[in-house]
Amino acid sequence: MCGIVGYVGTDHAKEKIIDGLKRLEYRGYDSAGIALPIDGKIQVRKAVGEIKNLEAKIASPDFDAPMGIGHTRWATHGEPTELNAHPHLNMEETIAIVHNGIIENYQEIREWLATEYGIVFKSETDSEVIAHLIGLFYDGDLLEAVNKAVAEMRGAYAVVAIAVDEPDKIVAVRKDAPLVAGIGKGFNFIASDIPAVLKYVQGNIYLIENNETVVLTKDDIVIYDENGNKVDREIYVVDWKADSADKADYDHFMLKEIHEQPAVISETLMSRLNPDDSIRLDDISLTKEDIDNFNKIYIVACGTAYHAGLVGKMVIEKMAHIPVEIDVASEFRYRDTFIDDKTLFIAISQSGETLDTLAALRDAKERGARILSVVNAVGSSIARESHDVFYTLAGPEVAVASTKAYTTQLICMYLIGLYMGSTRGTIDKDYYNYMLGELKALPEKVSRVLENEEFLKNLAARYYFKDNVFFIGRGLDSGVSYEGSLKLKEISYIHSFAIAAGELKHGTIALMDSESLVVALATQDRLYEKMVSNIVEVQARGARIIGMAKEGRTEIEKTSDEVIYIPQCADEVAPVLAVVPLQIFAYYVALERGCNIDKPKNLAKSVTVE
Ligand code: M6R
C-alpha cells in the first residue's frame, strides 16, 4: 500500500527518494509526492498517477537538497488527488510529514484544531492532522513535537517528519505500521520497507519496533523507546540481493516469479531437510511435548495465503490428526474463537505486514495460543511478533498477484504436517519417506509444467474474452480452485468464482449456460470419478470445460473441451503442480486483455489497513 522513503545525507536527496519509491511501486499507489527543505522553506511537489509524473515536476536542478521525504499514497481517506497526496504541511509550511496507516480519531482532532486554533485543512485525509499537530507543538525540537503529537493520536501509523528549522534531521515514529532505518556511511535512510533502501545500505538495517521514535541525521541514527530511553538496537543484515527485484528478461514480474518456482520450492524444502531426510526445525522451538499438547490448530491468513491455508488444513489434519480450523483474518478477528494454551495458531503471510492477519495473531497470542507464522518477508511485523517463524524462501515477490509465495507456503504446510505427524506418531516411516520423495520431485515436475507455457498461452488466446469463469474441484483441488479463480480475477478483471464441485448442484449450477467457462480440477485420484460426474453435470448445461488431470488420466478428454495435464504425483502434493498452469493461464488471459499485470487496478501488494 503506501510507501515511505526519507533520506538525509550530503547531496541529491530527490534521486534517492525517487529511486526508493520506485522500488516500492509494486505495492500499489495512486499518487506520489516529495518534500525537501530548500532555502529556508519546505517545498513540496505532488502528482497523481505514476511516479514518472512526479519526476516530471521535480526535474529542475533547483529542486534539490541533501535531505527530504517522499511518499506513494494508496487512497483510503479521500480521492487520489494532488491535495490528498503526501507530504502534508502545517499551516505555516514549516513542518512536512508523510504517513502510512490510519489515524482513527482524526475527525476529533480535526475539529479540535479547527475550533481552537483556526486551522484550515487542505486535504480530506486523516494524515494532514499529524502535520498540524506537530506544528502546534513545535518549539525548536522536532523530536519533542512528534512525541507530543503522537500522544494525541489513536490508530496505526508510521510517520516521518521534517522541520524547516532543523534541515539536517528526520524524525520518525511507528505504531502498527512497518518502519526501517537504513544505515549508510555519511547518509541514512528511513523507509516503510526494506527494498526501498537495500541498494544503498549494503543490507544494514535497523528494524524499528512499535512505539519507538527514531532521529536520523547524516551520521547517526538514534532510536528511543516509548519512555524516551535510548535503545541499543542490533544491526539487522539483510542478505537479499538488491537486484533480485529486477524483471531480468521477463516482460512482467509475475511471469518471472512463476518461473522461479522450481528454484524457490527446492530452496524452501531443502533448507529444512537434514542429510538423513529428517525435518530440521532447529530455529523453531516447538518440542514434542508442545506438539502433543495441542488439541486444536487455527490457520489464519488473507487472500492467496488463506488459500495455502485451505490446503494446509487438509494436509495437517491428514498427517497430524489434529483438528484444524481455517479462517480469513478479517473474520477471525471478530468472531468468538476457542483459544487457549493448547492452541497452535498458524499465520500465513507473504508480506508479514497484512494488518488483519497481524491483528488476529495478536489477539490469539494474548489469549494464550502458541504462534507459528509462515512468512516470506524477513523481519516483518508478523515474523517478529510470532513465537516461531517458518520462512518461505521465495525471495522478494514483486507482482501483486502472488505465485511463488503460494507454492512455497504449500511446501511449509507439508513440512509442518509431516513434522507434527511423525512427532505424534500419526504417520509411519513408509508414508514419511514416500511423501519426502514426492516433495523432492516437485521442482523437476514444476519445471515440466512450465514447459507447457505455449499450450497455456494458446488456451488463453481462445478464452480470454469470457465474462464468467468457474473453477471447481474436490478435496485439495477445491483449495486450488479458489487460488486459480483469484489469480484470474485479480489480474484480468474477469468475473470468476470458485466452488467445491459437489456443492454446484446446490445453487451455482443455475448460472451455467453455453457462455460459461468451467475450469475443472480432477487431480485427486480418490475423488476422480466423482469429479467427472460433476464435469458431466456442467457440460450438460452447455458450458465449455477446461479439465485438469494427471498424465495418463486420458478419460477426462471425453468430458472436457480442453485438458491440462500435470505430472503423476501423490494426491497430497498435486496442488503445487495444479496451481502453476492456472497462474500461467491467468497471466496470458490478462495479457490478451491488455491489463496492467504486475499492478492490477485497486490492489496493493501489502494490505496494511483493515
Ligand atoms: O502478504 P500477505 O500474504 O499477507 O497478503 C495476503 C493477500 O493480500 C494476498 O495474498 C493477495 O490476495 C494477493 N494479491 C493474491 O495474489
Coordinates of N, CA and C and ligand atoms in Angstrom, one line a residue, residues 302-305 349-351 354 400-402 486-487 490 607, ligand 1:
C302 N -5.0 -14.2 4.7 CA -5.8 -13.5 3.8 C -5.4 -13.9 2.4
G303 N -6.4 -13.8 1.4 CA -6.1 -13.9 0.0 C -5.4 -15.2 -0.3
T304 N -4.4 -15.1 -1.1 CA -3.7 -16.3 -1.5 C -3.1 -17.1 -0.4
A305 N -2.6 -16.4 0.7 CA -2.1 -17.1 1.8 C -3.2 -17.9 2.5
S349 N 1.6 -15.5 5.7 CA 1.6 -14.2 5.1 C 2.9 -14.0 4.3
Q350 N 2.7 -13.6 3.0 CA 3.9 -13.3 2.2 C 4.6 -12.1 2.8
S351 N 3.9 -11.0 2.9 CA 4.5 -9.7 3.3 C 4.8 -9.7 4.8
T354 N 0.4 -7.8 6.7 CA -1.1 -7.7 6.5 C -1.8 -7.4 7.8
V400 N 1.9 -8.0 -7.8 CA 0.8 -8.0 -6.8 C 0.1 -9.4 -6.7
A401 N 0.0 -10.1 -7.8 CA -0.5 -11.4 -7.8 C 0.5 -12.4 -7.3
S402 N 0.2 -13.0 -6.2 CA 1.1 -13.9 -5.5 C 1.2 -15.2 -6.2
L486 N -8.9 -16.7 -8.0 CA -8.4 -15.4 -7.5 C -7.3 -14.8 -8.5
K487 N -6.4 -15.7 -9.0 CA -5.4 -15.3 -9.9 C -6.0 -14.6 -11.1
E490 N -8.0 -11.2 -10.3 CA -7.3 -10.0 -9.9 C -6.4 -9.4 -11.0
V607 N -1.3 -5.2 2.3 CA -2.5 -4.5 2.7 C -2.4 -4.2 4.2
Ligands
M6R1 O1 1.2 -10.5 2.3 P1 0.1 -11.5 2.6 O2 0.4 -12.9 2.1 O3 -0.4 -11.5 4.0 O4 -1.1 -11.0 1.7 C1 -2.4 -11.5 1.7 C2 -3.2 -11.1 0.5 O5 -3.4 -9.7 0.5 C3 -2.5 -11.5 -0.8 O6 -2.3 -12.9 -0.9 C4 -3.4 -11.1 -2.0 O7 -4.6 -11.9 -2.0 C5 -2.7 -11.3 -3.3 N1 -3.0 -10.2 -4.2 C6 -3.1 -12.5 -4.1 O8 -2.4 -12.7 -5.3

